Amino acid sequence: MTKKTQRQPIGAFPLATAETNAIMMGAPFVIASRMSQFWMSMLSTRPQDQFDATDMVSEKMIAAQQSIVAMNVAGMEAAMDAATAMMSGKAAKDPTDAILAAGLKPYSSKVKANRKRFQKS
């Protein structure tokens, strides 16, 4: 007999959904601002106007590292919670939302910071 997998209802991961929404709402503005800044810097000959494209790559690498660490920490916390729940005879909480939200948080915070920065300029 095969076990049927249950699907999570929409909105079952409120923390991860909030981080995903922050990325979805801010990313198009940041991408458009970055691309216009990139193309305008190509037209300029002044060194201070030159757009450093490595910033785009390096901040994503840093966010990926932060995401990996945050997901590992959230996973360890979930394992400790599960062990504690098992020893006390209680049911353990589903750690999926906390782990997903921890992984998305560095990206959403970068998108929010970039959006604020580009709105000022």
Coordinates of N, CA and C in Angstrom, one line a residue:
M1 N 0.8 -1.2 0.0 CA 0.0 0.0 0.0 C 0.9 1.2 0.0
T2 N 0.6 2.1 -0.9 CA 1.4 3.4 -1.0 C 0.9 4.4 -0.1
K3 N 1.8 5.2 0.4 CA 1.3 6.3 1.3 C 1.1 7.6 0.4
K4 N 0.0 8.2 0.6 CA -0.4 9.3 -0.2 C 0.2 10.6 0.5
T5 N 0.9 11.4 -0.3 CA 1.5 12.6 0.3 C 0.5 13.7 0.4
Q6 N 0.5 14.4 1.5 CA -0.4 15.5 1.6 C 0.2 16.8 1.1
R7 N -0.7 17.5 0.4 CA -0.2 18.8 -0.1 C -0.5 19.9 1.0
Q8 N 0.5 20.8 1.0 CA 0.3 21.9 2.0 C -0.7 22.9 1.4
P9 N -1.7 23.4 2.2 CA -2.6 24.4 1.7 C -1.9 25.7 1.4
I10 N -2.5 26.5 0.5 CA -1.9 27.8 0.2 C -1.9 28.6 1.5
G11 N -0.8 29.3 1.8 CA -0.6 30.1 3.0 C -0.2 29.3 4.2
A12 N 0.2 28.0 3.9 CA 0.6 27.2 5.0 C 2.0 27.6 5.6
F13 N 2.8 28.3 4.8 CA 4.1 28.7 5.2 C 4.1 30.3 5.3
P14 N 3.6 30.9 6.4 CA 3.4 32.3 6.4 C 4.8 33.1 6.5
L15 N 5.8 32.6 7.1 CA 7.1 33.3 7.2 C 7.8 33.2 5.8
A16 N 7.8 32.1 5.2 CA 8.4 31.9 3.9 C 7.6 32.7 2.8
T17 N 6.3 32.7 3.0 CA 5.5 33.5 2.0 C 5.8 35.0 2.1
A18 N 6.0 35.5 3.3 CA 6.3 36.9 3.5 C 7.6 37.2 2.9
E19 N 8.6 36.4 3.1 CA 10.0 36.6 2.5 C 9.9 36.6 1.0
T20 N 9.1 35.6 0.4 CA 9.0 35.5 -1.0 C 8.3 36.7 -1.6
N21 N 7.2 37.2 -0.9 CA 6.5 38.4 -1.4 C 7.4 39.6 -1.4
A22 N 8.3 39.7 -0.4 CA 9.2 40.9 -0.4 C 10.2 40.8 -1.6
I23 N 10.6 39.6 -1.9 CA 11.5 39.5 -3.1 C 10.7 39.8 -4.4
M24 N 9.5 39.2 -4.5 CA 8.7 39.4 -5.7 C 8.4 40.9 -5.9
M25 N 8.1 41.6 -4.9 CA 7.7 43.0 -5.0 C 8.8 43.9 -5.3
G26 N 10.0 43.6 -4.7 CA 11.1 44.5 -4.8 C 12.1 44.2 -6.0
A27 N 12.2 43.0 -6.4 CA 13.2 42.6 -7.4 C 13.0 43.3 -8.7
P28 N 11.8 43.4 -9.3 CA 11.6 44.0 -10.6 C 12.1 45.5 -10.6
F29 N 11.8 46.2 -9.5 CA 12.3 47.6 -9.4 C 13.8 47.6 -9.3
V30 N 14.4 46.8 -8.5 CA 15.9 46.7 -8.4 C 16.6 46.3 -9.7
I31 N 16.0 45.4 -10.4 CA 16.6 44.9 -11.7 C 16.5 46.1 -12.7
A32 N 15.4 46.8 -12.8 CA 15.2 47.9 -13.7 C 16.2 49.0 -13.4
S33 N 16.3 49.3 -12.1 CA 17.2 50.4 -11.7 C 18.7 50.0 -12.0
R34 N 19.0 48.8 -11.7 CA 20.4 48.3 -12.0 C 20.7 48.3 -13.4
M35 N 19.8 47.9 -14.2 CA 20.0 47.9 -15.7 C 20.2 49.3 -16.3
S36 N 19.3 50.2 -15.8 CA 19.5 51.6 -16.3 C 20.8 52.2 -15.8
Q37 N 21.2 51.9 -14.6 CA 22.4 52.4 -14.1 C 23.6 51.8 -14.9
F38 N 23.5 50.5 -15.2 CA 24.5 49.8 -15.9 C 24.7 50.4 -17.3
W39 N 23.6 50.6 -18.0 CA 23.7 51.2 -19.4 C 24.2 52.6 -19.4
M40 N 23.7 53.4 -18.4 CA 24.2 54.8 -18.3 C 25.7 54.9 -18.0
S41 N 26.2 54.0 -17.2 CA 27.6 54.0 -16.8 C 28.4 53.6 -18.0
M42 N 27.9 52.9 -19.0 CA 28.6 52.5 -20.2 C 28.9 53.8 -21.1
L43 N 28.0 54.7 -21.0 CA 28.1 55.9 -21.8 C 29.0 57.0 -21.2
S44 N 29.3 56.9 -19.9 CA 30.1 57.9 -19.2 C 31.6 57.5 -19.3
T45 N 32.4 58.5 -19.4 CA 33.9 58.2 -19.4 C 34.5 58.6 -18.1
R46 N 33.7 59.1 -17.1 CA 34.3 59.5 -15.8 C 34.4 58.2 -15.0
P47 N 35.5 58.0 -14.3 CA 35.7 56.8 -13.5 C 34.6 56.7 -12.3
Q48 N 34.2 57.8 -11.8 CA 33.3 57.8 -10.7 C 31.9 57.4 -11.1
D49 N 31.6 57.5 -12.4 CA 30.3 57.1 -13.0 C 30.3 55.6 -13.4
Q50 N 31.5 55.0 -13.4 CA 31.5 53.6 -13.9 C 30.8 52.7 -12.9
F51 N 29.9 51.9 -13.4 CA 29.1 51.0 -12.5 C 30.0 49.7 -12.3
D52 N 30.1 49.4 -11.0 CA 30.8 48.2 -10.7 C 29.9 47.0 -10.7
A53 N 30.0 46.2 -11.8 CA 29.1 45.1 -12.0 C 29.4 43.9 -11.0
T54 N 30.7 44.0 -10.5 CA 31.0 42.9 -9.5 C 30.2 43.0 -8.2
D55 N 29.7 44.2 -7.9 CA 28.8 44.4 -6.7 C 27.6 43.5 -6.8
M56 N 27.0 43.4 -8.0 CA 25.8 42.6 -8.2 C 26.1 41.1 -7.9
V57 N 27.3 40.7 -8.4 CA 27.6 39.3 -8.2 C 28.0 39.0 -6.8
S58 N 28.8 39.9 -6.2 CA 29.4 39.6 -4.9 C 28.2 39.6 -3.8
E59 N 27.3 40.5 -4.0 CA 26.2 40.6 -3.0 C 25.3 39.3 -3.0
K60 N 25.2 38.8 -4.2 CA 24.4 37.5 -4.3 C 25.2 36.3 -3.7
M61 N 26.5 36.3 -3.9 CA 27.3 35.3 -3.3 C 27.3 35.4 -1.8
I62 N 27.3 36.6 -1.2 CA 27.3 36.8 0.2 C 25.9 36.3 0.7
A63 N 24.8 36.7 0.0 CA 23.5 36.3 0.4 C 23.3 34.8 0.4
A64 N 24.0 34.1 -0.6 CA 23.9 32.7 -0.7 C 24.6 32.0 0.5
Q65 N 25.8 32.6 0.9 CA 26.5 32.0 2.1 C 25.6 32.2 3.3
Q66 N 25.1 33.4 3.5 CA 24.2 33.7 4.6 C 23.0 32.8 4.7
S67 N 22.5 32.5 3.5 CA 21.3 31.7 3.4 C 21.6 30.2 3.8
I68 N 22.7 29.7 3.4 CA 23.2 28.4 3.7 C 23.4 28.3 5.2
V69 N 24.0 29.2 5.8 CA 24.3 29.2 7.3 C 23.0 29.3 8.0
A70 N 22.1 30.2 7.6 CA 20.8 30.4 8.3 C 19.9 29.1 8.2
M71 N 19.9 28.5 7.0 CA 19.2 27.2 6.9 C 19.7 26.1 7.8
N72 N 21.1 26.0 7.9 CA 21.7 25.0 8.7 C 21.4 25.3 10.2
V73 N 21.4 26.5 10.6 CA 21.1 26.9 12.0 C 19.6 26.5 12.3
A74 N 18.7 26.9 11.3 CA 17.3 26.6 11.5 C 17.0 25.1 11.5
G75 N 17.8 24.4 10.7 CA 17.6 22.9 10.7 C 18.1 22.3 12.0
M76 N 19.2 22.8 12.6 CA 19.7 22.3 13.8 C 18.7 22.6 15.0
E77 N 18.1 23.8 14.9 CA 17.1 24.2 15.9 C 15.9 23.3 15.8
A78 N 15.5 23.0 14.6 CA 14.4 22.1 14.4 C 14.7 20.7 14.9
A79 N 15.9 20.2 14.7 CA 16.3 18.9 15.2 C 16.3 18.9 16.7
M80 N 16.8 20.0 17.3 CA 16.7 20.0 18.8 C 15.3 20.1 19.3
D81 N 14.5 20.9 18.6 CA 13.0 20.9 19.0 C 12.4 19.6 18.9
A82 N 12.7 18.9 17.8 CA 12.1 17.5 17.6 C 12.6 16.6 18.7
A83 N 13.8 16.6 19.0 CA 14.4 15.7 20.1 C 13.7 16.1 21.4
T84 N 13.6 17.3 21.7 CA 13.0 17.8 23.0 C 11.5 17.3 23.0
A85 N 10.8 17.5 21.9 CA 9.4 17.1 21.8 C 9.3 15.6 22.0
M86 N 10.2 14.8 21.4 CA 10.1 13.4 21.5 C 10.4 12.9 22.9
M87 N 11.3 13.6 23.6 CA 11.6 13.2 25.0 C 10.5 13.5 25.9
S88 N 9.8 14.6 25.6 CA 8.7 15.0 26.5 C 7.3 14.4 26.1
G89 N 7.3 13.7 25.0 CA 6.1 13.0 24.5 C 5.1 13.8 23.8
K90 N 5.6 15.0 23.4 CA 4.7 15.9 22.6 C 5.0 15.8 21.1
A91 N 4.1 16.3 20.3 CA 4.3 16.3 18.9 C 5.2 17.4 18.5
A92 N 6.2 17.1 17.6 CA 7.1 18.2 17.1 C 6.4 19.0 16.0
K93 N 6.8 20.3 16.0 CA 6.3 21.2 15.0 C 6.9 20.9 13.6
D94 N 6.2 21.3 12.6 CA 6.8 21.1 11.2 C 7.8 22.3 11.0
P95 N 9.1 21.9 10.8 CA 10.1 23.0 10.7 C 10.3 23.6 9.3
T96 N 9.4 23.2 8.4 CA 9.6 23.6 7.0 C 9.6 25.1 6.8
D97 N 8.6 25.7 7.4 CA 8.4 27.2 7.3 C 9.6 27.9 7.8
A98 N 10.1 27.5 9.0 CA 11.2 28.2 9.6 C 12.5 28.1 8.8
I99 N 12.7 26.9 8.2 CA 13.9 26.7 7.4 C 13.8 27.5 6.1
L100 N 12.7 27.4 5.5 CA 12.5 28.2 4.2 C 12.6 29.7 4.4
A101 N 12.0 30.2 5.5 CA 12.1 31.6 5.8 C 13.5 32.0 6.1
A102 N 14.3 31.2 6.8 CA 15.7 31.5 7.2 C 16.5 31.5 5.9
G103 N 16.2 30.7 4.9 CA 17.0 30.7 3.7 C 16.7 31.9 2.8
L104 N 15.4 32.3 2.8 CA 15.0 33.5 2.0 C 15.3 34.8 2.6
K105 N 15.5 34.9 3.9 CA 15.7 36.2 4.6 C 16.9 37.0 4.1
P106 N 18.1 36.4 3.8 CA 19.2 37.2 3.3 C 18.9 37.8 2.0
Y107 N 18.2 37.1 1.1 CA 17.9 37.6 -0.2 C 16.9 38.7 -0.1
S108 N 15.8 38.5 0.7 CA 14.8 39.6 0.8 C 15.4 40.8 1.5
S109 N 16.3 40.7 2.4 CA 16.9 41.9 3.0 C 17.8 42.6 2.1
K110 N 18.5 41.9 1.2 CA 19.3 42.6 0.1 C 18.4 43.3 -0.9
V111 N 17.3 42.7 -1.2 CA 16.3 43.3 -2.2 C 15.7 44.6 -1.6
K112 N 15.3 44.5 -0.3 CA 14.8 45.7 0.4 C 15.8 46.8 0.5
A113 N 17.0 46.5 0.9 CA 18.1 47.5 1.0 C 18.4 48.1 -0.4
N114 N 18.5 47.3 -1.4 CA 18.7 47.9 -2.7 C 17.6 48.8 -3.2
R115 N 16.4 48.3 -2.9 CA 15.2 49.1 -3.4 C 15.2 50.5 -2.7
K116 N 15.5 50.5 -1.4 CA 15.6 51.8 -0.7 C 16.7 52.7 -1.2
R117 N 17.9 52.1 -1.5 CA 19.0 52.8 -2.0 C 18.7 53.4 -3.4
F118 N 18.0 52.6 -4.3 CA 17.8 53.1 -5.6 C 16.6 54.1 -5.6
Q119 N 15.7 54.0 -4.7 CA 14.6 55.0 -4.6 C 15.2 56.4 -4.2
K120 N 16.2 56.4 -3.4 CA 16.8 57.7 -3.0 C 17.6 58.4 -4.1
S121 N 18.2 57.6 -5.0 CA 19.0 58.2 -6.1 C 18.2 58.5 -7.3

